[in-house]
Amino acid sequence: MSDLLLLGLIGGLTLLLLLTLLAFAMYSGLLAGVTVSAGSPPIRNVTVAYKFHVGPYGETGPLFTESCSVSPKLRSIAVYYDNPHTVPPEKCRCAVGSILSEGEESPSSELIRLYQKFGFNVFSFPAPSHVVTATFPYTTPLSIWLAPRRVHPALDAYIKGRKLCAHPRLEIYQQDQIYFMCPLARQGDFYVPEVKETERKSRGPAEVSDAPVDGTGADTMSDRSSVSLELGPGSRETSAATLSPGVSSRGWDDGDTRSEHSYSESGASGSSFEELDLEGEGALGEPRLSPETEPLGAPKWPRAPSTPEKGEE
C-alpha cells in the first residue's frame, strides 16, 4: 500500500510539474496569435548604439547582454541583414545594441561616450513611411526563444504572398512586447557602414563603379544615407563582444526561397507597396501611401511586372 501511495505521489508531482511548465510556456507566448500587417512603423526615427556581428545569429546573446549592461533601462534593438537559411551562418550579418533616443530627442553626449567607451558605434535610423510589422509577447526569457520561431515564418508568408520588397529585419524589445519590423521604404538607411563596406568588397571594384543610384543620383548604399554620430577618434571601430534578448538559433522558415545573399535581394522579383492595401494608420498615425508613390531607393531592387493578386485583402 505504501508503494502505491509513493507512486501516486510521484505521479501527481510529475503531472503538476508538467502543468506548471505548460502554463509557463503559454504565458511566454507559446500559443499567442501572430498578426502581420502593413502600416506605419511602431517607432519613430532612432539613434542607436550598436556592435556589428558577422557569424551565426545564435551567437548574438552576449552582444545583447553587453549592451544591456551598459544601460539596463534602454530598449534593445537588433537588425538582421541576411537570411540564415540561404546564407552560410558564418557570413550572416547583424547589428545589435540599444536605442539611445527616439524622435526629436537627441541622446546625451555622456551616454554616447559611455557606449563608445565599450566599443559601440552610434548610428541613426529613420522612420520609414510604411513597414511590415508584427508583435510578440515579451513576458519571460522563453519569449525570446519562441518569438523568432513564431513570427519569422508569418513574416515570410506575408511578404512572399504579397510580393513585397521588405528588408532588413528589425527586432525591438520594448517593455512587454517584441516588435518585428521590415521597412518597405528607405531600406538603404537601415544598413550600418560595416554592412555597406562588406557589400562593396563582395561586389568588387567593377561593380562598385556601376552601383545603382536612387532618384537623386546618390548611391543607395552610400554612407550618407544615414547620420552617424561620433565624438572621438576610433569610435567607428567595433570591438570584440565580451542574457538578455539573445537566441540560441533563429527559427526562420526553412522553406525560404530567397536569394543566396541578403534580405535586400529577396525583393528582386517582387513589388514594393504600391499594390498593398495598407491596413489603416499605424502607431504614428501617418496617412496611407497613395498607389502612385514609389519608395526611396526602390530602383536598387529591380522587380518584374506583377499583376494584382486575386482575393488580396
PDB file of C-alpha atoms in Angstrom:
ATOM      1  CA  MET A   1       0.000   0.000   0.000  1.00  0.00           C
ATOM      2  CA  SER A   2       2.837   2.362   0.837  1.00  0.00           C
ATOM      3  CA  ASP A   3       4.421   1.676  -2.564  1.00  0.00           C
ATOM      4  CA  LEU A   4       1.200   2.607  -4.373  1.00  0.00           C
ATOM      5  CA  LEU A   5       0.946   5.766  -2.318  1.00  0.00           C
ATOM      6  CA  LEU A   6       4.518   6.688  -3.165  1.00  0.00           C
ATOM      7  CA  LEU A   7       3.951   6.046  -6.867  1.00  0.00           C
ATOM      8  CA  GLY A   8       0.779   8.106  -6.767  1.00  0.00           C
ATOM      9  CA  LEU A   9       2.608  10.942  -5.059  1.00  0.00           C
ATOM     10  CA  ILE A  10       5.408  10.833  -7.655  1.00  0.00           C
ATOM     11  CA  GLY A  11       2.868  10.758 -10.485  1.00  0.00           C
ATOM     12  CA  GLY A  12       0.952  13.694  -9.015  1.00  0.00           C
ATOM     13  CA  LEU A  13       4.081  15.779  -8.618  1.00  0.00           C
ATOM     14  CA  THR A  14       5.175  14.914 -12.161  1.00  0.00           C
ATOM     15  CA  LEU A  15       1.781  15.954 -13.535  1.00  0.00           C
ATOM     16  CA  LEU A  16       1.880  19.167 -11.517  1.00  0.00           C
ATOM     17  CA  LEU A  17       5.355  19.929 -12.858  1.00  0.00           C
ATOM     18  CA  LEU A  18       4.248  19.339 -16.450  1.00  0.00           C
ATOM     19  CA  LEU A  19       1.202  21.558 -15.981  1.00  0.00           C
ATOM     20  CA  THR A  20       3.409  24.261 -14.493  1.00  0.00           C
ATOM     21  CA  LEU A  21       5.810  24.098 -17.437  1.00  0.00           C
ATOM     22  CA  LEU A  22       2.899  24.207 -19.881  1.00  0.00           C
ATOM     23  CA  ALA A  23       1.408  27.213 -18.132  1.00  0.00           C
ATOM     24  CA  PHE A  24       4.806  28.930 -18.187  1.00  0.00           C
ATOM     25  CA  ALA A  25       5.200  28.242 -21.915  1.00  0.00           C
ATOM     26  CA  MET A  26       1.720  29.577 -22.647  1.00  0.00           C
ATOM     27  CA  TYR A  27       2.413  32.685 -20.586  1.00  0.00           C
ATOM     28  CA  SER A  28       5.611  33.135 -22.585  1.00  0.00           C
ATOM     29  CA  GLY A  29       3.640  33.179 -25.836  1.00  0.00           C
ATOM     30  CA  LEU A  30       3.584  29.539 -26.949  1.00  0.00           C
ATOM     31  CA  LEU A  31       0.021  29.851 -28.229  1.00  0.00           C
ATOM     32  CA  ALA A  32      -0.021  33.601 -28.809  1.00  0.00           C
ATOM     33  CA  GLY A  33      -1.514  34.644 -32.120  1.00  0.00           C
ATOM     34  CA  VAL A  34       0.820  36.337 -34.603  1.00  0.00           C
ATOM     35  CA  THR A  35      -0.773  39.041 -36.734  1.00  0.00           C
ATOM     36  CA  VAL A  36       1.283  40.537 -39.542  1.00  0.00           C
ATOM     37  CA  SER A  37       0.214  43.858 -41.022  1.00  0.00           C
ATOM     38  CA  ALA A  38       1.495  46.751 -43.085  1.00  0.00           C
ATOM     39  CA  GLY A  39       1.299  50.344 -41.949  1.00  0.00           C
ATOM     40  CA  SER A  40       3.204  52.967 -40.020  1.00  0.00           C
ATOM     41  CA  PRO A  41       6.281  51.903 -38.020  1.00  0.00           C
ATOM     42  CA  PRO A  42       5.998  51.144 -34.292  1.00  0.00           C
ATOM     43  CA  ILE A  43       8.849  53.572 -33.560  1.00  0.00           C
ATOM     44  CA  ARG A  44       9.983  56.909 -34.925  1.00  0.00           C
ATOM     45  CA  ASN A  45      13.485  57.765 -36.094  1.00  0.00           C
ATOM     46  CA  VAL A  46      16.001  56.473 -33.562  1.00  0.00           C
ATOM     47  CA  THR A  47      19.652  56.834 -32.660  1.00  0.00           C
ATOM     48  CA  VAL A  48      21.219  53.536 -31.654  1.00  0.00           C
ATOM     49  CA  ALA A  49      24.484  52.316 -30.160  1.00  0.00           C
ATOM     50  CA  TYR A  50      25.428  49.022 -31.768  1.00  0.00           C
ATOM     51  CA  LYS A  51      28.077  46.421 -32.378  1.00  0.00           C
ATOM     52  CA  PHE A  52      28.348  44.742 -35.749  1.00  0.00           C
ATOM     53  CA  HIS A  53      28.427  40.950 -35.819  1.00  0.00           C
ATOM     54  CA  VAL A  54      29.313  38.530 -38.610  1.00  0.00           C
ATOM     55  CA  GLY A  55      28.539  34.921 -37.783  1.00  0.00           C
ATOM     56  CA  PRO A  56      25.674  32.706 -36.593  1.00  0.00           C
ATOM     57  CA  TYR A  57      22.758  34.700 -35.229  1.00  0.00           C
ATOM     58  CA  GLY A  58      22.661  32.312 -32.283  1.00  0.00           C
ATOM     59  CA  GLU A  59      25.894  33.900 -31.061  1.00  0.00           C
ATOM     60  CA  THR A  60      24.369  37.366 -30.582  1.00  0.00           C
ATOM     61  CA  GLY A  61      23.277  36.726 -26.989  1.00  0.00           C
ATOM     62  CA  PRO A  62      26.467  38.171 -25.461  1.00  0.00           C
ATOM     63  CA  LEU A  63      26.012  41.350 -27.520  1.00  0.00           C
ATOM     64  CA  PHE A  64      22.534  41.869 -26.079  1.00  0.00           C
ATOM     65  CA  THR A  65      23.894  41.225 -22.610  1.00  0.00           C
ATOM     66  CA  GLU A  66      26.739  43.672 -23.120  1.00  0.00           C
ATOM     67  CA  SER A  67      24.553  46.467 -24.451  1.00  0.00           C
ATOM     68  CA  CYS A  68      22.041  45.992 -21.626  1.00  0.00           C
ATOM     69  CA  SER A  69      24.803  46.005 -19.022  1.00  0.00           C
ATOM     70  CA  VAL A  70      25.937  49.458 -20.158  1.00  0.00           C
ATOM     71  CA  SER A  71      22.489  50.971 -19.609  1.00  0.00           C
ATOM     72  CA  PRO A  72      19.839  48.452 -18.464  1.00  0.00           C
ATOM     73  CA  LYS A  73      16.914  50.861 -18.833  1.00  0.00           C
ATOM     74  CA  LEU A  74      17.317  51.353 -22.581  1.00  0.00           C
ATOM     75  CA  ARG A  75      15.425  49.333 -25.163  1.00  0.00           C
ATOM     76  CA  SER A  76      17.335  46.672 -27.074  1.00  0.00           C
ATOM     77  CA  ILE A  77      17.373  46.514 -30.857  1.00  0.00           C
ATOM     78  CA  ALA A  78      18.747  44.107 -33.453  1.00  0.00           C
ATOM     79  CA  VAL A  79      18.916  44.461 -37.234  1.00  0.00           C
ATOM     80  CA  TYR A  80      19.357  41.261 -39.261  1.00  0.00           C
ATOM     81  CA  TYR A  81      20.623  41.688 -42.806  1.00  0.00           C
ATOM     82  CA  ASP A  82      20.934  38.123 -44.085  1.00  0.00           C
ATOM     83  CA  ASN A  83      18.610  35.163 -44.374  1.00  0.00           C
ATOM     84  CA  PRO A  84      20.171  32.438 -42.179  1.00  0.00           C
ATOM     85  CA  HIS A  85      18.636  29.678 -44.307  1.00  0.00           C
ATOM     86  CA  THR A  86      20.236  30.813 -47.561  1.00  0.00           C
ATOM     87  CA  VAL A  87      23.428  32.447 -46.291  1.00  0.00           C
ATOM     88  CA  PRO A  88      26.128  30.383 -44.543  1.00  0.00           C
ATOM     89  CA  PRO A  89      25.913  31.004 -40.784  1.00  0.00           C
ATOM     90  CA  GLU A  90      29.478  32.296 -40.653  1.00  0.00           C
ATOM     91  CA  LYS A  91      28.572  35.031 -43.173  1.00  0.00           C
ATOM     92  CA  CYS A  92      25.323  36.261 -41.615  1.00  0.00           C
ATOM     93  CA  ARG A  93      25.491  39.932 -40.656  1.00  0.00           C
ATOM     94  CA  CYS A  94      23.621  41.839 -37.980  1.00  0.00           C
ATOM     95  CA  ALA A  95      23.844  44.851 -35.691  1.00  0.00           C
ATOM     96  CA  VAL A  96      22.877  44.550 -32.014  1.00  0.00           C
ATOM     97  CA  GLY A  97      22.651  47.282 -29.425  1.00  0.00           C
ATOM     98  CA  SER A  98      20.460  49.778 -27.590  1.00  0.00           C
ATOM     99  CA  ILE A  99      18.184  52.652 -28.589  1.00  0.00           C
ATOM    100  CA  LEU A 100      19.701  55.866 -27.230  1.00  0.00           C
ATOM    101  CA  SER A 101      16.925  58.243 -28.302  1.00  0.00           C
ATOM    102  CA  GLU A 102      13.776  58.430 -30.399  1.00  0.00           C
ATOM    103  CA  GLY A 103      12.096  61.186 -32.367  1.00  0.00           C
ATOM    104  CA  GLU A 104      13.272  64.765 -31.994  1.00  0.00           C
ATOM    105  CA  GLU A 105      15.122  63.978 -28.769  1.00  0.00           C
ATOM    106  CA  SER A 106      18.904  63.759 -29.088  1.00  0.00           C
ATOM    107  CA  PRO A 107      20.993  61.365 -26.990  1.00  0.00           C
ATOM    108  CA  SER A 108      23.167  62.944 -24.341  1.00  0.00           C
ATOM    109  CA  SER A 109      26.861  63.248 -25.098  1.00  0.00           C
ATOM    110  CA  GLU A 110      27.618  61.424 -21.841  1.00  0.00           C
ATOM    111  CA  LEU A 111      25.528  58.433 -22.932  1.00  0.00           C
ATOM    112  CA  ILE A 112      27.206  58.344 -26.333  1.00  0.00           C
ATOM    113  CA  ARG A 113      30.672  58.486 -24.769  1.00  0.00           C
ATOM    114  CA  LEU A 114      29.718  55.723 -22.350  1.00  0.00           C
ATOM    115  CA  TYR A 115      28.760  53.352 -25.144  1.00  0.00           C
ATOM    116  CA  GLN A 116      31.739  54.318 -27.276  1.00  0.00           C
ATOM    117  CA  LYS A 117      33.955  53.572 -24.294  1.00  0.00           C
ATOM    118  CA  PHE A 118      32.790  49.961 -24.523  1.00  0.00           C
ATOM    119  CA  GLY A 119      33.401  49.770 -28.265  1.00  0.00           C
ATOM    120  CA  PHE A 120      29.915  50.571 -29.572  1.00  0.00           C
ATOM    121  CA  ASN A 121      29.289  52.673 -32.661  1.00  0.00           C
ATOM    122  CA  VAL A 122      26.467  55.197 -32.927  1.00  0.00           C
ATOM    123  CA  PHE A 123      24.153  55.429 -35.910  1.00  0.00           C
ATOM    124  CA  SER A 124      20.729  56.863 -36.767  1.00  0.00           C
ATOM    125  CA  PHE A 125      17.809  55.055 -38.393  1.00  0.00           C
ATOM    126  CA  PRO A 126      14.914  56.980 -39.982  1.00  0.00           C
ATOM    127  CA  ALA A 127      11.216  56.366 -39.537  1.00  0.00           C
ATOM    128  CA  PRO A 128      10.110  54.808 -42.842  1.00  0.00           C
ATOM    129  CA  SER A 129       6.692  55.784 -44.107  1.00  0.00           C
ATOM    130  CA  HIS A 130       5.430  52.198 -44.106  1.00  0.00           C
ATOM    131  CA  VAL A 131       6.627  48.849 -42.799  1.00  0.00           C
ATOM    132  CA  VAL A 132       5.575  45.244 -42.432  1.00  0.00           C
ATOM    133  CA  THR A 133       5.264  44.617 -38.724  1.00  0.00           C
ATOM    134  CA  ALA A 134       4.246  42.065 -36.107  1.00  0.00           C
ATOM    135  CA  THR A 135       4.417  41.787 -32.334  1.00  0.00           C
ATOM    136  CA  PHE A 136       5.018  39.011 -29.839  1.00  0.00           C
ATOM    137  CA  PRO A 137       4.650  38.935 -26.038  1.00  0.00           C
ATOM    138  CA  TYR A 138       7.859  39.612 -24.113  1.00  0.00           C
ATOM    139  CA  THR A 139       6.996  38.219 -20.704  1.00  0.00           C
ATOM    140  CA  THR A 140       9.774  35.728 -19.875  1.00  0.00           C
ATOM    141  CA  PRO A 141      13.205  34.730 -21.208  1.00  0.00           C
ATOM    142  CA  LEU A 142      11.451  31.896 -23.027  1.00  0.00           C
ATOM    143  CA  SER A 143       9.624  34.524 -25.102  1.00  0.00           C
ATOM    144  CA  ILE A 144      12.958  35.398 -26.705  1.00  0.00           C
ATOM    145  CA  TRP A 145      13.352  31.806 -27.880  1.00  0.00           C
ATOM    146  CA  LEU A 146       9.763  31.440 -29.043  1.00  0.00           C
ATOM    147  CA  ALA A 147       9.405  34.765 -30.854  1.00  0.00           C
ATOM    148  CA  PRO A 148      11.635  34.080 -33.910  1.00  0.00           C
ATOM    149  CA  ARG A 149      10.124  30.642 -34.400  1.00  0.00           C
ATOM    150  CA  ARG A 150       6.596  32.020 -34.373  1.00  0.00           C
ATOM    151  CA  VAL A 151       6.978  35.385 -36.064  1.00  0.00           C
ATOM    152  CA  HIS A 152       9.518  34.975 -38.874  1.00  0.00           C
ATOM    153  CA  PRO A 153       7.556  32.253 -40.720  1.00  0.00           C
ATOM    154  CA  ALA A 154       4.496  34.524 -40.574  1.00  0.00           C
ATOM    155  CA  LEU A 155       6.522  37.447 -41.915  1.00  0.00           C
ATOM    156  CA  ASP A 156       7.885  35.253 -44.714  1.00  0.00           C
ATOM    157  CA  ALA A 157       4.400  34.167 -45.740  1.00  0.00           C
ATOM    158  CA  TYR A 158       3.038  37.719 -45.691  1.00  0.00           C
ATOM    159  CA  ILE A 159       5.922  39.225 -47.646  1.00  0.00           C
ATOM    160  CA  LYS A 160       6.052  36.441 -50.224  1.00  0.00           C
ATOM    161  CA  GLY A 161       2.294  36.290 -50.645  1.00  0.00           C
ATOM    162  CA  ARG A 162       2.174  39.994 -51.495  1.00  0.00           C
ATOM    163  CA  LYS A 163       5.489  40.023 -53.377  1.00  0.00           C
ATOM    164  CA  LEU A 164       6.860  42.848 -51.252  1.00  0.00           C
ATOM    165  CA  CYS A 165      10.342  44.281 -51.057  1.00  0.00           C
ATOM    166  CA  ALA A 166      10.733  44.446 -47.272  1.00  0.00           C
ATOM    167  CA  HIS A 167      14.151  44.422 -45.616  1.00  0.00           C
ATOM    168  CA  PRO A 168      16.140  44.306 -43.403  1.00  0.00           C
ATOM    169  CA  ARG A 169      14.509  42.736 -40.363  1.00  0.00           C
ATOM    170  CA  LEU A 170      14.464  44.614 -37.076  1.00  0.00           C
ATOM    171  CA  GLU A 171      13.621  43.365 -33.611  1.00  0.00           C
ATOM    172  CA  ILE A 172      12.838  45.927 -30.921  1.00  0.00           C
ATOM    173  CA  TYR A 173      12.468  44.799 -27.316  1.00  0.00           C
ATOM    174  CA  GLN A 174      10.155  47.281 -25.635  1.00  0.00           C
ATOM    175  CA  GLN A 175       8.561  46.684 -22.253  1.00  0.00           C
ATOM    176  CA  ASP A 176       6.338  43.597 -22.590  1.00  0.00           C
ATOM    177  CA  GLN A 177       6.369  43.390 -26.393  1.00  0.00           C
ATOM    178  CA  ILE A 178       8.857  42.383 -29.080  1.00  0.00           C
ATOM    179  CA  TYR A 179       8.282  44.396 -32.243  1.00  0.00           C
ATOM    180  CA  PHE A 180       9.316  42.919 -35.587  1.00  0.00           C
ATOM    181  CA  MET A 181       9.670  45.446 -38.381  1.00  0.00           C
ATOM    182  CA  CYS A 182      10.596  45.207 -42.086  1.00  0.00           C
ATOM    183  CA  PRO A 183      10.826  48.599 -43.844  1.00  0.00           C
ATOM    184  CA  LEU A 184       9.015  48.994 -47.147  1.00  0.00           C
ATOM    185  CA  ALA A 185      10.858  52.223 -47.965  1.00  0.00           C
ATOM    186  CA  ARG A 186      14.231  53.816 -47.201  1.00  0.00           C
ATOM    187  CA  GLN A 187      15.708  50.361 -46.696  1.00  0.00           C
ATOM    188  CA  GLY A 188      19.224  51.564 -47.504  1.00  0.00           C
ATOM    189  CA  ASP A 189      19.106  53.895 -44.495  1.00  0.00           C
ATOM    190  CA  PHE A 190      19.000  50.879 -42.170  1.00  0.00           C
ATOM    191  CA  TYR A 191      22.326  49.489 -43.371  1.00  0.00           C
ATOM    192  CA  VAL A 192      25.135  50.409 -40.993  1.00  0.00           C
ATOM    193  CA  PRO A 193      28.520  51.354 -42.523  1.00  0.00           C
ATOM    194  CA  GLU A 194      30.020  47.928 -41.820  1.00  0.00           C
ATOM    195  CA  VAL A 195      27.359  46.253 -43.961  1.00  0.00           C
ATOM    196  CA  LYS A 196      27.902  48.735 -46.757  1.00  0.00           C
ATOM    197  CA  GLU A 197      31.611  48.025 -46.636  1.00  0.00           C
ATOM    198  CA  THR A 198      31.075  44.280 -46.931  1.00  0.00           C
ATOM    199  CA  GLU A 199      28.711  44.926 -49.849  1.00  0.00           C
ATOM    200  CA  ARG A 200      31.383  46.938 -51.641  1.00  0.00           C
ATOM    201  CA  LYS A 201      34.006  44.264 -51.055  1.00  0.00           C
ATOM    202  CA  SER A 202      31.722  41.494 -52.288  1.00  0.00           C
ATOM    203  CA  ARG A 203      30.774  43.416 -55.430  1.00  0.00           C
ATOM    204  CA  GLY A 204      34.362  44.258 -56.342  1.00  0.00           C
ATOM    205  CA  PRO A 205      35.745  47.451 -57.929  1.00  0.00           C
ATOM    206  CA  ALA A 206      33.984  46.998 -61.260  1.00  0.00           C
ATOM    207  CA  GLU A 207      30.562  46.563 -59.729  1.00  0.00           C
ATOM    208  CA  VAL A 208      31.078  49.392 -57.256  1.00  0.00           C
ATOM    209  CA  SER A 209      31.641  51.791 -60.148  1.00  0.00           C
ATOM    210  CA  ASP A 210      28.258  50.730 -61.510  1.00  0.00           C
ATOM    211  CA  ALA A 211      26.483  50.968 -58.140  1.00  0.00           C
ATOM    212  CA  PRO A 212      22.757  51.710 -58.505  1.00  0.00           C
ATOM    213  CA  VAL A 213      21.547  55.174 -57.658  1.00  0.00           C
ATOM    214  CA  ASP A 214      18.287  56.492 -56.360  1.00  0.00           C
ATOM    215  CA  GLY A 215      16.166  59.251 -57.863  1.00  0.00           C
ATOM    216  CA  THR A 216      18.530  61.936 -56.611  1.00  0.00           C
ATOM    217  CA  GLY A 217      21.574  60.364 -58.256  1.00  0.00           C
ATOM    218  CA  ALA A 218      23.109  59.230 -54.959  1.00  0.00           C
ATOM    219  CA  ASP A 219      24.462  55.747 -54.351  1.00  0.00           C
ATOM    220  CA  THR A 220      21.753  53.843 -52.492  1.00  0.00           C
ATOM    221  CA  MET A 221      24.389  52.162 -50.337  1.00  0.00           C
ATOM    222  CA  SER A 222      26.259  55.366 -49.607  1.00  0.00           C
ATOM    223  CA  ASP A 223      27.358  56.165 -46.090  1.00  0.00           C
ATOM    224  CA  ARG A 224      25.436  59.413 -46.475  1.00  0.00           C
ATOM    225  CA  SER A 225      22.104  57.590 -46.419  1.00  0.00           C
ATOM    226  CA  SER A 226      22.026  57.793 -42.613  1.00  0.00           C
ATOM    227  CA  VAL A 227      23.553  60.018 -39.992  1.00  0.00           C
ATOM    228  CA  SER A 228      26.362  58.707 -37.830  1.00  0.00           C
ATOM    229  CA  LEU A 229      27.298  60.379 -34.566  1.00  0.00           C
ATOM    230  CA  GLU A 230      30.909  60.401 -33.475  1.00  0.00           C
ATOM    231  CA  LEU A 231      32.531  62.073 -30.505  1.00  0.00           C
ATOM    232  CA  GLY A 232      36.089  60.857 -30.654  1.00  0.00           C
ATOM    233  CA  PRO A 233      38.690  59.059 -32.704  1.00  0.00           C
ATOM    234  CA  GLY A 234      38.248  55.340 -33.108  1.00  0.00           C
ATOM    235  CA  SER A 235      34.548  55.480 -32.319  1.00  0.00           C
ATOM    236  CA  ARG A 236      33.731  53.785 -35.630  1.00  0.00           C
ATOM    237  CA  GLU A 237      35.786  50.738 -34.750  1.00  0.00           C
ATOM    238  CA  THR A 238      33.966  47.717 -33.491  1.00  0.00           C
ATOM    239  CA  SER A 239      35.472  45.703 -30.699  1.00  0.00           C
ATOM    240  CA  ALA A 240      35.122  42.065 -29.831  1.00  0.00           C
ATOM    241  CA  ALA A 241      31.982  41.264 -27.855  1.00  0.00           C
ATOM    242  CA  THR A 242      32.576  40.140 -24.339  1.00  0.00           C
ATOM    243  CA  LEU A 243      21.428  37.015 -21.376  1.00  0.00           C
ATOM    244  CA  SER A 244      19.053  39.111 -22.352  1.00  0.00           C
ATOM    245  CA  PRO A 245      17.393  39.174 -25.783  1.00  0.00           C
ATOM    246  CA  GLY A 246      19.785  36.670 -27.429  1.00  0.00           C
ATOM    247  CA  VAL A 247      18.606  33.449 -29.018  1.00  0.00           C
ATOM    248  CA  SER A 248      20.304  30.120 -29.488  1.00  0.00           C
ATOM    249  CA  SER A 249      19.103  29.777 -33.081  1.00  0.00           C
ATOM    250  CA  ARG A 250      16.767  31.623 -35.398  1.00  0.00           C
ATOM    251  CA  GLY A 251      13.540  29.794 -36.171  1.00  0.00           C
ATOM    252  CA  TRP A 252      13.057  31.216 -39.642  1.00  0.00           C
ATOM    253  CA  ASP A 253      11.241  29.495 -42.454  1.00  0.00           C
ATOM    254  CA  ASP A 254      13.284  26.529 -43.675  1.00  0.00           C
ATOM    255  CA  GLY A 255      11.453  26.605 -46.971  1.00  0.00           C
ATOM    256  CA  ASP A 256      12.599  30.110 -47.794  1.00  0.00           C
ATOM    257  CA  THR A 257      13.466  30.502 -51.461  1.00  0.00           C
ATOM    258  CA  ARG A 258      15.173  33.861 -51.189  1.00  0.00           C
ATOM    259  CA  SER A 259      18.411  34.933 -52.787  1.00  0.00           C
ATOM    260  CA  GLU A 260      21.572  33.252 -51.622  1.00  0.00           C
ATOM    261  CA  HIS A 261      22.738  36.548 -50.183  1.00  0.00           C
ATOM    262  CA  SER A 262      20.929  39.148 -48.085  1.00  0.00           C
ATOM    263  CA  TYR A 263      17.336  40.173 -47.460  1.00  0.00           C
ATOM    264  CA  SER A 264      17.994  43.182 -49.684  1.00  0.00           C
ATOM    265  CA  GLU A 265      17.971  40.850 -52.664  1.00  0.00           C
ATOM    266  CA  SER A 266      14.827  38.986 -51.678  1.00  0.00           C
ATOM    267  CA  GLY A 267      12.586  41.542 -53.367  1.00  0.00           C
ATOM    268  CA  ALA A 268      14.292  41.338 -56.739  1.00  0.00           C
ATOM    269  CA  SER A 269      11.202  39.913 -58.414  1.00  0.00           C
ATOM    270  CA  GLY A 270       8.603  41.423 -56.097  1.00  0.00           C
ATOM    271  CA  SER A 271       6.783  44.679 -55.842  1.00  0.00           C
ATOM    272  CA  SER A 272       7.169  47.216 -53.099  1.00  0.00           C
ATOM    273  CA  PHE A 273       3.983  48.518 -51.534  1.00  0.00           C
ATOM    274  CA  GLU A 274       2.156  50.234 -54.371  1.00  0.00           C
ATOM    275  CA  GLU A 275      -0.223  47.295 -54.714  1.00  0.00           C
ATOM    276  CA  LEU A 276      -0.564  46.725 -50.974  1.00  0.00           C
ATOM    277  CA  ASP A 277      -3.754  47.760 -49.255  1.00  0.00           C
ATOM    278  CA  LEU A 278      -2.236  49.223 -46.117  1.00  0.00           C
ATOM    279  CA  GLU A 279      -4.217  48.352 -43.058  1.00  0.00           C
ATOM    280  CA  GLY A 280      -5.085  51.709 -41.580  1.00  0.00           C
ATOM    281  CA  GLU A 281      -2.893  54.165 -39.783  1.00  0.00           C
ATOM    282  CA  GLY A 282      -0.094  52.810 -37.661  1.00  0.00           C
ATOM    283  CA  ALA A 283       1.403  53.760 -34.337  1.00  0.00           C
ATOM    284  CA  LEU A 284       2.472  57.155 -35.593  1.00  0.00           C
ATOM    285  CA  GLY A 285      -0.849  57.997 -37.201  1.00  0.00           C
ATOM    286  CA  GLU A 286       0.697  58.564 -40.601  1.00  0.00           C
ATOM    287  CA  PRO A 287      -1.632  58.662 -43.637  1.00  0.00           C
ATOM    288  CA  ARG A 288      -1.838  55.812 -46.086  1.00  0.00           C
ATOM    289  CA  LEU A 289       0.503  55.862 -49.004  1.00  0.00           C
ATOM    290  CA  SER A 290      -1.000  56.654 -52.377  1.00  0.00           C
ATOM    291  CA  PRO A 291      -0.624  53.950 -55.032  1.00  0.00           C
ATOM    292  CA  GLU A 292       1.473  56.235 -57.194  1.00  0.00           C
ATOM    293  CA  THR A 293       4.131  56.805 -54.560  1.00  0.00           C
ATOM    294  CA  GLU A 294       7.407  54.962 -55.143  1.00  0.00           C
ATOM    295  CA  PRO A 295       9.606  54.257 -52.089  1.00  0.00           C
ATOM    296  CA  LEU A 296      13.009  55.885 -51.889  1.00  0.00           C
ATOM    297  CA  GLY A 297      15.711  53.607 -53.197  1.00  0.00           C
ATOM    298  CA  ALA A 298      13.314  51.232 -54.956  1.00  0.00           C
ATOM    299  CA  PRO A 299      15.338  51.182 -58.212  1.00  0.00           C
ATOM    300  CA  LYS A 300      18.080  49.346 -56.336  1.00  0.00           C
ATOM    301  CA  TRP A 301      15.998  46.185 -56.294  1.00  0.00           C
ATOM    302  CA  PRO A 302      14.511  45.794 -59.779  1.00  0.00           C
ATOM    303  CA  ARG A 303      11.253  43.946 -59.955  1.00  0.00           C
ATOM    304  CA  ALA A 304       9.403  42.092 -62.615  1.00  0.00           C
ATOM    305  CA  PRO A 305       5.922  43.371 -63.580  1.00  0.00           C
ATOM    306  CA  SER A 306       3.313  41.797 -61.390  1.00  0.00           C
ATOM    307  CA  THR A 307      -0.452  41.653 -61.572  1.00  0.00           C
ATOM    308  CA  PRO A 308      -2.744  42.357 -58.631  1.00  0.00           C
ATOM    309  CA  GLU A 309      -3.290  39.227 -56.639  1.00  0.00           C
ATOM    310  CA  LYS A 310      -6.693  37.646 -56.584  1.00  0.00           C
ATOM    311  CA  GLY A 311      -8.502  37.735 -53.320  1.00  0.00           C
ATOM    312  CA  GLU A 312      -5.934  40.092 -51.797  1.00  0.00           C
ATOM    313  CA  GLU A 313      -7.250  41.696 -48.685  1.00  0.00           C
TER     314      GLU A 313
END
